[in-house]
Amino acid sequence: MYTTRRALLQSTAVAVLTVTMNLRALAAQSPTDPLPSWTEGDVKEKLLDFVRRTTADGSGEFVPVSERIAVFDNDGTLWCEQPLYTQAYFVIDRVRGLAAERPEWKEKEPFASLLKGDVKGVAATGEEGIAALMAATHAGISTDEFSKIVTDWIATAKHPQTGRLFTQMVYKPMLELLTHLRANGYKTYIVSGGGIEFMRPWTEQVYGIPPEQVIGSTGGLKFNIRDGAPLLEKLPTLVLNNDKEGKPVGIHRHIGRRPVMSFGNSDGDYEMLRWTTSGTGPRFGLLVHHTDAKREYAYDRGSPIGRLEKALDEAPKHGWHVIDMARDWRQIFDLENPDCAQP
Amino acid sequence: MYTTRRALLQSTAVAVLTVTMNLRALAAQSPTDPLPSWTEGDVKEKLLDFVRRTTADGSGEFVPVSERIAVFDNDGTLWCEQPLYTQAYFVIDRVRGLAAERPEWKEKEPFASLLKGDVKGVAATGEEGIAALMAATHAGISTDEFSKIVTDWIATAKHPQTGRLFTQMVYKPMLELLTHLRANGYKTYIVSGGGIEFMRPWTEQVYGIPPEQVIGSTGGLKFNIRDGAPLLEKLPTLVLNNDKEGKPVGIHRHIGRRPVMSFGNSDGDYEMLRWTTSGTGPRFGLLVHHTDAKREYAYDRGSPIGRLEKALDEAPKHGWHVIDMARDWRQIFDLENPDCAQP
């Protein structure tokens, strides 16, 4: 009797073990891998494990659904930011489009340099020049008018080096991650230095992120009633510069709670990652390191766009994970012919 | 044969009619009436009908879930705002609590008047005085510290005339409406002239509205790292006065789309209702008219708090519905003993 029971227990244990191992093997090559564009390895495993730990019932690190907030920088984190931010191409196209009505721009900086394609000349006009460009291209019209201008532009505007639509320059691994997080009850937000009104018209379609979950640099607005119809006029003032120390401010103002997960790629995201990962309970910080000159661009220290130095140096100290794009991303862009996306 | 068929048709018609009438009668006294505290009548019927029309598959006025946004003023719309806004009592209690550390306040306006309980004296110091009070009670500490102070205060602070907790001074009919809208895919937002940081610590528990769906008057914030720990310091500056023409600005900044439904009770909500109901497609605007001096307070034109004049006069022109609290709300407060809530 005793022997029989023991044998039964042993055979049961073997059976359980076999089933478990088979399930593990199945999971590794599972067709339902939520992150197929990510190379198997430490970063992918840490990400999936964090999501499991914070969402599993009875887990010591369980996070209630209402507190599952994940924030993503946009330029360089969700889509390509080289050789210039996409919004810079929008400004260039818009100045060109408006130039006929503004003949004085031919003689007036920074417009003169911009119309000649002289990027260095524009850069030399400094912050004041940038402010003048933003005022000329982003203000003086209603929010509805601006939204339509952006929608029309983004539908056809193409990356200067790949010839692909800018909306095709998004990172496939990050789209998979956004979907996986949402499937696990995380609310996904964009927290970008880019303009909030420039992003909102297309983020829902491209990333599945609705306008109310897009936080960005914000201009002044004025309510008016014109010909009996209410409108919001865009002013040339800056209400929030949502970069660096402005990011935690934007997060708090819009969300009102500290995120659980934070994703960035440059020193502009340093404060956002510090704010996120210094909260109590489980927190996750991650930097996208642009290491792939063949499939995308390789840059970090000293890059005028997306400079990554302080955040990279301090990543180990704060427990932030670092994605090595060349190593950790099996595929970068989601295109019929992926080669076309290579700059 | 013909006669038989005709008789059959007639009896079928009668049967269908009977069933329909029975269903209607059932619905009228249904235990699943989503708005039991609302008196049967025009406003209740219009509200339920609008929700049905905008959410029923195949309805010509169907609104996709992502666009179902309903915005609510707070003071006087979701909870009582008389004899003073609840936040004013918070300011008074906080000045009293801080007075021991600030002996100079005994001689300095507006603090001196406030500490003597001289409301007129405080009012005489005007906007400058109010700004000084807000700076002294709402700034100079971190967002985490302020949130804890509000949480502790709201847990015990009581209405001066009913002796009930302020959180028990919320309107039961509006709680039912919030629940009904959310059950139909509407996202419910608060859009208040009150302080965003004053509301967020308790709105989720009291209204089921999470912090990211609370929009209010907003102060400046500064990111700092103190003793190695990041924090957000509250500044004495005003970034958004979320009242009157500030409400559509706050709505656009936080939500990025025009609401479908809008609920207010004073001229401070006029622009929000105009902005909402001037959108294309189905829109719903509603004013809570305080007509019940017995169960709550009766006020409109000329009231220093919650003045309702222009919005009421223009309601018919813009198709806004008006709740007559005395007539349309069967019950106002949800208390074990409803009489206690009567001022």
XYZ file of C-alpha atoms in Angstrom:
686
model
C 0.000 0.000 0.000
C 2.720 2.430 1.073
C 4.903 1.472 -1.930
C 1.979 1.876 -4.295
C 1.187 5.333 -2.944
C 4.818 6.393 -3.180
C 5.068 5.152 -6.751
C 1.888 7.001 -7.563
C 3.276 10.209 -6.034
C 6.533 9.773 -7.941
C 4.840 9.182 -11.243
C 2.544 12.161 -10.591
C 5.553 14.367 -9.833
C 7.262 13.255 -13.042
C 4.104 13.914 -14.999
C 3.701 17.403 -13.482
C 7.357 18.173 -14.174
C 7.069 16.988 -17.770
C 3.963 19.048 -18.364
C 5.605 22.106 -16.775
C 8.727 21.719 -18.922
C 6.658 21.255 -22.037
C 4.659 24.372 -21.213
C 7.877 26.338 -20.707
C 9.310 25.131 -24.002
C 6.008 25.991 -25.657
C 6.019 29.473 -24.118
C 9.548 30.156 -25.374
C 8.591 29.528 -28.992
C 4.981 30.443 -28.495
C 3.175 31.999 -31.425
C 1.552 34.213 -28.782
C 4.844 35.787 -27.651
C 3.683 39.371 -26.991
C 7.062 40.833 -28.016
C 8.135 38.945 -31.187
C 10.369 41.786 -32.419
C 12.433 41.659 -29.244
C 15.481 39.370 -29.109
C 15.293 36.800 -26.301
C 17.483 38.105 -23.516
C 17.777 39.981 -20.283
C 15.819 43.159 -21.148
C 12.867 41.333 -22.718
C 12.717 38.887 -19.820
C 12.870 41.699 -17.211
C 10.055 43.572 -18.989
C 7.735 40.577 -19.235
C 8.554 39.557 -15.684
C 7.762 43.048 -14.339
C 4.387 43.072 -16.064
C 3.629 39.597 -14.679
C 4.674 40.512 -11.147
C 2.650 43.746 -11.032
C -0.528 42.241 -12.486
C -0.740 38.704 -11.049
C -3.387 38.242 -8.358
C -1.744 37.513 -5.035
C 1.644 38.833 -6.149
C 3.438 40.736 -3.402
C 4.089 43.463 -5.982
C 0.542 43.642 -7.355
C -0.425 47.103 -8.625
C -4.173 47.950 -8.808
C -5.409 48.654 -12.353
C -6.136 52.306 -11.527
C -2.454 52.864 -10.688
C -1.003 51.083 -13.731
C 0.439 54.100 -15.553
C 3.226 53.734 -18.147
C 4.753 56.852 -19.725
C 6.703 56.998 -22.987
C 8.828 59.721 -24.470
C 8.019 60.029 -28.190
C 10.954 61.253 -30.309
C 13.667 58.574 -30.286
C 11.633 56.299 -27.988
C 8.514 55.504 -30.025
C 9.656 56.777 -33.423
C 12.762 58.005 -35.233
C 14.124 61.471 -34.291
C 17.011 61.698 -36.780
C 18.355 63.627 -38.605
C 15.867 66.168 -37.134
C 12.722 65.881 -34.988
C 9.689 65.265 -37.204
C 8.084 68.447 -35.873
C 11.031 70.428 -37.328
C 10.102 69.180 -40.809
C 6.543 70.292 -40.131
C 7.801 73.780 -39.223
C 9.946 73.920 -42.379
C 7.071 72.849 -44.633
C 4.699 75.272 -42.937
C 7.072 78.254 -43.270
C 7.519 77.393 -46.961
C 3.751 77.142 -47.372
C 3.125 80.502 -45.704
C 6.065 82.331 -47.340
C 4.031 83.575 -50.322
C 1.755 85.541 -47.962
C 4.747 86.796 -45.967
C 7.229 88.349 -48.481
C 9.084 90.095 -45.623
C 10.347 86.684 -44.442
C 12.914 86.638 -47.274
C 14.879 89.297 -45.403
C 13.957 88.439 -41.827
C 15.669 85.860 -39.571
C 15.149 83.065 -38.775
C 12.760 82.764 -41.742
C 15.361 83.874 -44.340
C 17.821 81.141 -43.300
C 15.118 78.530 -43.088
C 13.783 79.345 -46.572
C 17.335 79.024 -47.937
C 17.659 75.625 -46.225
C 20.432 76.985 -44.018
C 19.997 74.949 -40.813
C 23.076 76.494 -39.181
C 21.723 79.973 -39.869
C 18.461 79.024 -38.156
C 20.334 77.487 -35.208
C 22.349 80.714 -34.846
C 19.153 82.659 -34.083
C 18.917 80.659 -30.826
C 15.884 80.243 -28.609
C 14.440 83.540 -29.777
C 14.526 82.352 -33.364
C 12.867 79.041 -32.487
C 10.163 80.918 -30.561
C 9.522 83.129 -33.613
C 9.232 80.045 -35.844
C 6.838 78.356 -33.413
C 4.704 81.504 -33.128
C 4.508 81.859 -36.923
C 3.639 78.207 -37.539
C 1.732 77.089 -34.424
C -0.223 80.175 -33.277
C -2.711 82.757 -34.533
C -5.243 80.133 -35.665
C -7.839 78.023 -33.875
C -7.153 74.601 -32.375
C -9.546 73.049 -34.914
C -7.716 74.707 -37.827
C -4.321 73.631 -36.501
C -5.488 70.061 -35.977
C -6.622 69.870 -39.598
C -3.289 71.278 -40.857
C -1.367 68.624 -38.889
C -3.707 65.844 -40.018
C -3.264 66.805 -43.671
C 0.513 67.149 -43.326
C 1.155 63.854 -41.491
C -0.901 61.943 -44.090
C 1.717 62.581 -46.782
C 4.927 63.930 -45.174
C 7.945 61.718 -45.682
C 11.244 61.114 -43.943
C 14.015 62.825 -45.968
C 16.384 59.839 -45.932
C 14.124 56.779 -46.097
C 11.369 58.241 -48.229
C 8.844 56.553 -45.958
C 5.925 58.292 -44.274
C 6.946 59.599 -40.863
C 4.178 57.442 -39.374
C 6.033 54.412 -40.773
C 9.142 55.417 -38.832
C 7.693 54.105 -35.554
C 9.463 51.277 -33.740
C 7.714 47.919 -34.074
C 9.074 46.587 -30.750
C 7.562 49.573 -28.939
C 4.186 49.098 -30.647
C 4.224 45.511 -29.372
C 5.126 46.727 -25.893
C 2.303 49.327 -25.872
C -0.177 46.615 -26.854
C 1.148 44.179 -24.253
C 0.964 46.782 -21.472
C -2.592 47.786 -22.396
C -3.623 44.116 -22.524
C -2.413 43.954 -18.916
C -4.414 46.943 -17.721
C -1.683 49.563 -18.047
C -2.750 53.001 -19.276
C -0.140 54.162 -21.802
C 0.777 57.875 -22.017
C 3.070 59.889 -24.238
C 5.190 62.430 -22.345
C 7.114 64.326 -25.001
C 9.051 67.555 -25.391
C 7.203 67.882 -28.707
C 4.047 69.943 -29.079
C 0.913 68.467 -27.540
C -1.226 69.819 -30.405
C 1.198 68.464 -32.992
C 0.902 64.905 -31.649
C -2.745 64.529 -30.692
C -4.219 64.445 -34.203
C -2.477 61.140 -35.071
C -1.334 59.311 -31.894
C -4.564 57.327 -31.538
C -4.269 55.924 -35.057
C -0.508 55.317 -34.941
C 0.055 54.203 -31.320
C -3.451 53.524 -30.010
C -2.935 56.397 -27.550
C -5.944 58.757 -27.328
C -5.490 62.567 -27.141
C -6.253 62.693 -23.411
C -3.201 60.475 -22.809
C -0.812 62.697 -24.767
C 1.262 65.190 -22.735
C 3.601 67.590 -24.499
C 4.898 71.131 -24.649
C 1.858 73.360 -24.387
C 1.030 76.786 -25.766
C -1.450 79.324 -24.454
C -5.093 79.227 -25.566
C -7.797 81.878 -25.600
C -11.522 81.171 -25.715
C -13.396 83.377 -28.166
C -16.816 83.497 -29.754
C -16.529 84.448 -33.438
C -19.684 84.905 -35.537
C -21.624 83.153 -32.783
C -19.347 80.092 -32.803
C -17.010 79.358 -29.882
C -13.378 78.615 -30.720
C -10.014 78.275 -29.010
C -7.331 80.509 -30.438
C -3.719 79.312 -30.225
C -1.451 81.953 -28.642
C 2.308 82.340 -29.209
C 3.003 81.868 -25.483
C 4.512 78.756 -23.886
C 2.583 77.399 -20.891
C 4.712 74.274 -20.368
C 8.079 73.293 -21.804
C 7.547 69.557 -21.350
C 11.197 68.569 -21.450
C 13.753 67.663 -18.742
C 12.412 68.944 -15.368
C 9.208 69.916 -17.192
C 8.305 66.238 -17.732
C 7.490 65.375 -14.091
C 5.516 68.650 -13.995
C 3.517 67.668 -17.094
C 2.964 64.173 -15.698
C 1.683 65.464 -12.380
C -0.486 68.132 -13.984
C -2.168 65.730 -16.410
C -2.170 62.406 -14.564
C -1.952 63.355 -10.901
C -0.162 60.163 -9.948
C 3.358 58.860 -10.281
C 3.834 56.422 -13.170
C 4.869 52.840 -12.504
C 6.845 52.456 -15.749
C 8.824 55.045 -17.685
C 10.530 54.804 -21.090
C 12.899 57.353 -22.614
C 16.029 57.650 -24.717
C 17.809 60.894 -23.856
C 18.919 63.189 -21.057
C 15.619 65.011 -21.642
C 14.001 61.986 -19.997
C 16.324 61.899 -16.975
C 13.979 63.723 -14.568
C 10.954 61.698 -15.754
C 12.814 58.453 -15.018
C 14.029 59.721 -11.646
C 10.473 60.805 -10.715
C 9.021 57.466 -11.791
C 11.533 55.096 -10.252
C 11.858 56.909 -6.924
C 8.244 56.052 -6.061
C 7.529 53.376 -3.471
C 6.612 49.852 -4.617
C 7.604 48.268 -7.935
C 8.875 50.722 -10.587
C 10.460 50.203 -13.978
C 12.744 52.588 -15.874
C 14.145 51.955 -19.332
C 16.362 53.795 -21.805
C 16.413 53.100 -25.540
C 20.071 53.300 -26.595
C 20.475 54.031 -30.322
C 23.304 51.684 -31.260
C 22.283 50.551 -34.742
C 23.821 52.671 -37.498
C 22.905 50.026 -40.082
C 19.178 49.714 -39.466
C 18.564 53.136 -37.857
C 21.047 55.642 -36.367
C 23.799 55.320 -33.766
C 24.143 58.244 -31.350
C 24.335 59.135 -27.668
C 26.936 61.442 -26.058
C 27.311 64.788 -27.784
C 24.488 64.271 -30.276
C 22.662 67.576 -30.882
C 19.389 65.611 -31.114
C 18.638 63.023 -28.435
C 21.844 63.474 -26.435
C 22.212 60.586 -23.973
C 24.944 60.976 -21.410
C 23.945 61.671 -17.810
C 20.959 59.288 -17.938
C 23.130 56.508 -19.423
C 25.907 57.017 -16.866
C 23.445 56.932 -13.961
C 21.303 54.064 -15.277
C 23.009 51.347 -13.162
C 22.785 53.501 -10.022
C 19.006 53.929 -10.422
C 18.326 50.383 -11.661
C 17.236 51.536 -15.131
C 17.329 49.001 -17.946
C 19.033 49.886 -21.216
C 17.906 48.594 -24.607
C 20.780 48.100 -27.018
C 18.812 48.522 -30.255
C 21.288 46.581 -32.392
C 21.266 43.645 -29.971
C 17.803 43.709 -28.383
C 15.518 44.510 -31.309
C 15.152 41.787 -33.919
C 13.215 44.168 -36.151
C 13.021 47.954 -35.854
C 10.429 49.107 -38.399
C 7.248 47.437 -39.542
C 7.295 47.805 -43.311
C 6.438 45.582 -46.236
C 10.058 45.889 -47.214
C 12.028 46.579 -44.033
C 15.130 47.561 -46.006
C 13.427 50.707 -47.237
C 13.339 52.100 -43.726
C 17.085 52.021 -43.357
C 18.558 55.474 -43.675
C -59.208 32.686 -45.681
C -58.793 36.431 -46.022
C -60.922 37.012 -42.951
C -58.934 34.473 -40.980
C -55.640 36.106 -41.956
C -56.917 39.528 -41.091
C -58.135 38.334 -37.710
C -54.749 36.739 -37.127
C -52.966 39.960 -38.018
C -55.257 41.925 -35.765
C -54.809 39.620 -32.814
C -51.018 39.647 -33.386
C -51.024 43.435 -33.440
C -53.007 43.522 -30.212
C -50.627 41.027 -28.628
C -47.533 43.021 -29.694
C -49.108 46.222 -28.435
C -49.968 44.623 -25.112
C -46.461 43.239 -24.643
C -44.961 46.608 -25.576
C -47.202 48.434 -23.122
C -46.398 45.943 -20.376
C -42.678 46.368 -21.036
C -43.065 50.134 -20.849
C -44.957 49.909 -17.583
C -42.298 47.547 -16.281
C -39.514 49.923 -17.297
C -41.206 52.830 -15.545
C -41.252 51.059 -12.187
C -38.249 48.898 -12.907
C -35.999 48.053 -9.960
C -33.125 48.638 -12.409
C -34.049 52.274 -13.074
C -30.562 53.807 -13.296
C -31.767 57.141 -11.881
C -34.070 56.297 -8.934
C -33.482 59.657 -7.197
C -34.754 61.554 -10.238
C -38.450 62.376 -10.492
C -40.103 60.936 -13.610
C -40.383 63.795 -16.052
C -38.968 65.657 -18.989
C -35.366 66.145 -17.833
C -34.888 62.542 -16.683
C -36.444 61.223 -19.905
C -34.278 63.513 -22.084
C -31.146 62.391 -20.265
C -31.874 58.660 -20.550
C -32.952 59.095 -24.156
C -29.743 60.943 -25.089
C -27.591 58.188 -23.573
C -29.626 55.553 -25.455
C -29.407 57.408 -28.790
C -25.642 57.993 -28.571
C -24.763 54.451 -27.529
C -27.190 52.186 -29.430
C -25.626 50.263 -32.315
C -27.036 51.458 -35.595
C -28.373 54.696 -34.122
C -27.946 57.653 -36.472
C -26.502 59.562 -33.521
C -24.114 56.838 -32.359
C -20.956 58.197 -30.700
C -17.868 55.924 -30.636
C -16.729 54.980 -27.115
C -13.465 56.923 -27.479
C -15.439 60.147 -28.013
C -17.908 59.681 -25.148
C -16.709 62.463 -22.866
C -18.955 63.977 -20.180
C -17.739 66.932 -18.114
C -19.097 68.053 -14.749
C -18.559 71.224 -12.798
C -17.997 70.305 -9.131
C -19.149 73.026 -6.685
C -22.948 73.316 -6.893
C -23.186 70.629 -9.586
C -21.840 67.501 -7.863
C -21.832 68.741 -4.272
C -23.080 71.626 -2.153
C -21.324 75.007 -2.527
C -23.204 77.013 0.140
C -22.763 79.032 2.288
C -19.122 79.004 1.006
C -17.128 76.748 -1.344
C -15.726 73.778 0.597
C -12.203 74.818 -0.393
C -12.752 78.116 1.492
C -13.281 76.143 4.704
C -10.068 74.279 3.960
C -8.225 77.610 3.612
C -9.718 78.900 6.873
C -8.761 75.749 8.784
C -5.285 75.769 7.304
C -4.627 79.434 8.153
C -5.782 78.734 11.720
C -3.526 75.671 11.877
C -0.497 77.607 10.628
C -1.149 80.776 12.671
C 0.942 79.670 15.666
C 4.046 79.553 13.449
C 3.163 82.885 11.829
C 2.545 85.388 14.668
C 2.798 88.291 12.183
C -0.515 87.191 10.632
C -2.402 88.703 13.606
C -1.603 92.159 12.221
C -1.426 91.369 8.512
C -4.348 91.294 6.048
C -6.059 89.208 4.815
C -4.898 86.826 7.586
C -5.923 89.127 10.457
C -9.541 89.363 9.226
C -9.710 85.652 8.520
C -8.418 84.731 11.980
C -11.081 87.015 13.502
C -13.750 85.276 11.385
C -14.424 88.551 9.558
C -15.477 87.333 6.103
C -16.245 90.870 4.874
C -12.785 91.996 5.933
C -11.247 89.170 3.912
C -13.453 89.981 0.925
C -12.341 93.634 1.112
C -8.739 92.577 0.399
C -9.890 91.543 -3.092
C -8.050 89.303 -5.539
C -4.701 90.190 -4.018
C -5.880 89.016 -0.627
C -7.206 85.735 -2.043
C -3.902 85.179 -3.857
C -2.011 85.735 -0.582
C -4.266 83.222 1.190
C -3.808 80.648 -1.588
C -0.017 81.117 -1.580
C 0.144 80.705 2.209
C -2.065 77.608 2.294
C -1.455 75.863 -1.053
C 2.223 76.545 -1.917
C 5.725 76.192 -0.478
C 5.341 72.459 0.142
C 5.594 69.372 -2.065
C 2.654 67.855 -3.959
C 2.924 64.719 -1.803
C 2.796 66.773 1.402
C -0.187 68.802 0.160
C -2.061 65.678 -0.900
C -1.650 64.225 2.591
C -2.876 67.459 4.215
C -6.025 67.449 2.032
C -6.631 63.729 2.642
C -6.410 64.200 6.404
C -8.642 67.296 6.344
C -11.410 65.896 4.139
C -11.639 62.764 6.319
C -13.052 64.784 9.218
C -14.050 68.277 8.020
C -17.741 69.042 8.409
C -20.278 71.352 6.803
C -20.920 74.266 9.201
C -24.725 74.122 8.907
C -25.552 70.413 8.527
C -22.758 69.015 10.684
C -22.212 66.349 8.045
C -18.878 65.485 6.430
C -18.370 67.554 3.266
C -18.074 64.279 1.367
C -21.651 63.523 2.457
C -22.832 66.756 0.856
C -22.663 65.245 -2.645
C -25.860 64.984 -4.708
C -27.225 61.448 -4.913
C -28.928 62.036 -8.307
C -25.586 63.088 -9.789
C -23.808 60.032 -8.374
C -26.451 57.895 -10.103
C -25.930 59.823 -13.331
C -22.122 59.402 -13.184
C -22.567 55.661 -12.714
C -25.111 55.409 -15.530
C -22.881 57.327 -17.948
C -19.832 55.203 -17.132
C -21.887 52.026 -17.540
C -22.609 53.305 -21.060
C -18.985 53.908 -21.976
C -18.843 57.611 -21.126
C -15.645 58.873 -19.525
C -16.631 61.247 -16.708
C -14.483 64.309 -15.953
C -14.626 67.047 -13.334
C -14.014 70.539 -14.759
C -14.012 72.856 -11.758
C -12.892 76.348 -10.828
C -11.623 74.736 -7.625
C -8.017 73.672 -7.171
C -6.959 70.559 -9.072
C -4.708 69.445 -6.202
C -7.477 70.053 -3.671
C -9.875 67.693 -5.491
C -7.704 64.850 -6.713
C -6.982 63.223 -3.334
C -10.658 62.288 -2.790
C -12.600 62.355 -6.105
C -11.926 58.692 -6.915
C -13.375 57.526 -3.607
C -16.310 59.975 -3.576
C -17.301 60.149 -7.273
C -15.404 57.252 -8.878
C -13.461 59.844 -10.898
C -9.700 59.153 -10.992
C -7.138 61.994 -10.636
C -6.319 61.995 -14.361
C -9.964 62.932 -15.043
C -9.990 65.905 -12.686
C -9.371 69.333 -14.240
C -9.215 72.419 -12.042
C -7.421 75.658 -11.347
C -3.743 74.864 -11.495
C -0.697 76.290 -9.723
C 2.925 76.261 -10.844
C 5.186 73.321 -9.976
C 8.947 73.001 -9.759
C 10.880 69.748 -9.948
C 13.609 69.456 -7.350
C 15.866 66.761 -5.955
C 16.171 67.112 -2.177
C 18.450 64.765 -0.216
C 18.599 62.529 -3.281
C 14.793 62.250 -3.542
C 12.878 63.909 -6.410
C 9.876 66.026 -5.451
C 7.510 68.546 -6.991
C 7.334 71.830 -5.120
C 4.072 73.780 -5.257
C 4.643 77.404 -6.339
C 2.414 80.399 -5.507
C 1.815 81.119 -9.220
C -1.411 80.429 -11.120
C -0.983 78.492 -14.388
C -4.689 78.119 -15.179
C -7.740 79.825 -13.677
C -10.147 77.063 -14.658
C -13.313 79.143 -14.480
C -15.506 80.839 -17.114
C -13.466 81.100 -20.373
C -10.726 79.082 -18.622
C -12.922 75.956 -18.632
C -12.805 75.261 -22.391
C -9.036 75.919 -22.180
C -8.647 73.377 -19.361
C -10.830 70.886 -21.240
C -8.806 71.194 -24.431
C -5.476 71.089 -22.623
C -6.323 67.953 -20.637
C -8.686 66.041 -22.903
C -7.906 67.302 -26.395
C -11.432 66.709 -27.651
C -14.740 68.440 -27.271
C -17.058 66.847 -24.702
C -20.389 65.372 -25.783
C -22.172 66.179 -22.505
C -21.648 69.076 -20.134
C -23.149 69.753 -16.689
C -22.901 72.972 -14.692
C -24.854 75.243 -12.380
C -23.558 78.789 -12.698
C -22.399 81.474 -15.103
C -18.899 80.119 -14.488
C -19.999 77.146 -16.604
C -21.414 79.231 -19.473
C -18.363 78.977 -21.758
C -17.958 75.251 -21.037
C -21.560 74.620 -22.062
C -21.212 76.812 -25.162
C -17.999 74.976 -26.151
C -19.607 71.569 -25.621
C -22.945 72.124 -27.301
C -21.590 73.979 -30.337
C -19.804 70.849 -31.536
C -21.198 68.899 -34.478
C -23.313 65.786 -33.872
C -25.346 65.069 -30.742
C -24.497 67.250 -27.721
C -26.128 67.655 -24.337
C -25.958 70.658 -22.006
C -27.573 70.839 -18.586
C -27.800 73.368 -15.754
C -28.578 72.464 -12.147
C -30.912 75.189 -10.850
C -30.856 75.474 -7.053
C -34.535 75.946 -6.240
C -34.900 73.977 -3.031
C -34.514 76.140 0.078
C -36.014 73.403 2.224
C -33.778 70.484 1.340
C -30.702 72.449 0.184
C -30.376 76.140 -0.806
C -32.287 78.333 -3.257
C -30.176 80.820 -5.236
C -29.422 82.025 -8.756
C -29.299 85.685 -9.892
C -27.145 87.895 -7.719
C -25.837 85.114 -5.498
C -22.189 85.830 -4.573
C -21.497 82.070 -4.794
C -22.785 80.177 -7.835
C -24.457 83.132 -9.559
C -26.713 81.858 -12.348
C -28.057 84.516 -14.685
C -26.651 84.680 -18.202
C -26.492 80.892 -18.567
C -30.083 80.518 -17.337
C -31.376 83.264 -19.637
C -29.652 81.753 -22.672
C -30.472 78.110 -21.864
C -33.500 77.914 -24.215
C -31.545 79.554 -27.068
C -28.768 76.940 -26.830
C -31.050 73.981 -26.105
C -29.672 73.454 -22.601
C -31.807 71.505 -20.151
C -32.460 72.916 -16.696
C -32.893 70.783 -13.575
C -35.292 72.285 -11.068
C -33.863 70.660 -7.942
C -37.084 70.968 -5.940
C -39.127 69.374 -8.713
C -36.698 67.003 -10.475
C -34.774 65.439 -7.615
C -36.732 63.047 -5.425
C -33.793 62.853 -3.034
C -30.812 65.204 -2.827
C -28.394 63.684 -0.316
C -27.599 60.054 0.421
C -27.607 59.865 4.196
C -28.908 57.424 6.757
C -31.090 60.237 7.965
C -31.712 62.559 5.009
C -33.136 65.276 7.284
C -29.737 65.875 8.823
C -28.428 67.142 5.514
C -30.919 69.958 5.403
C -29.274 73.221 6.241
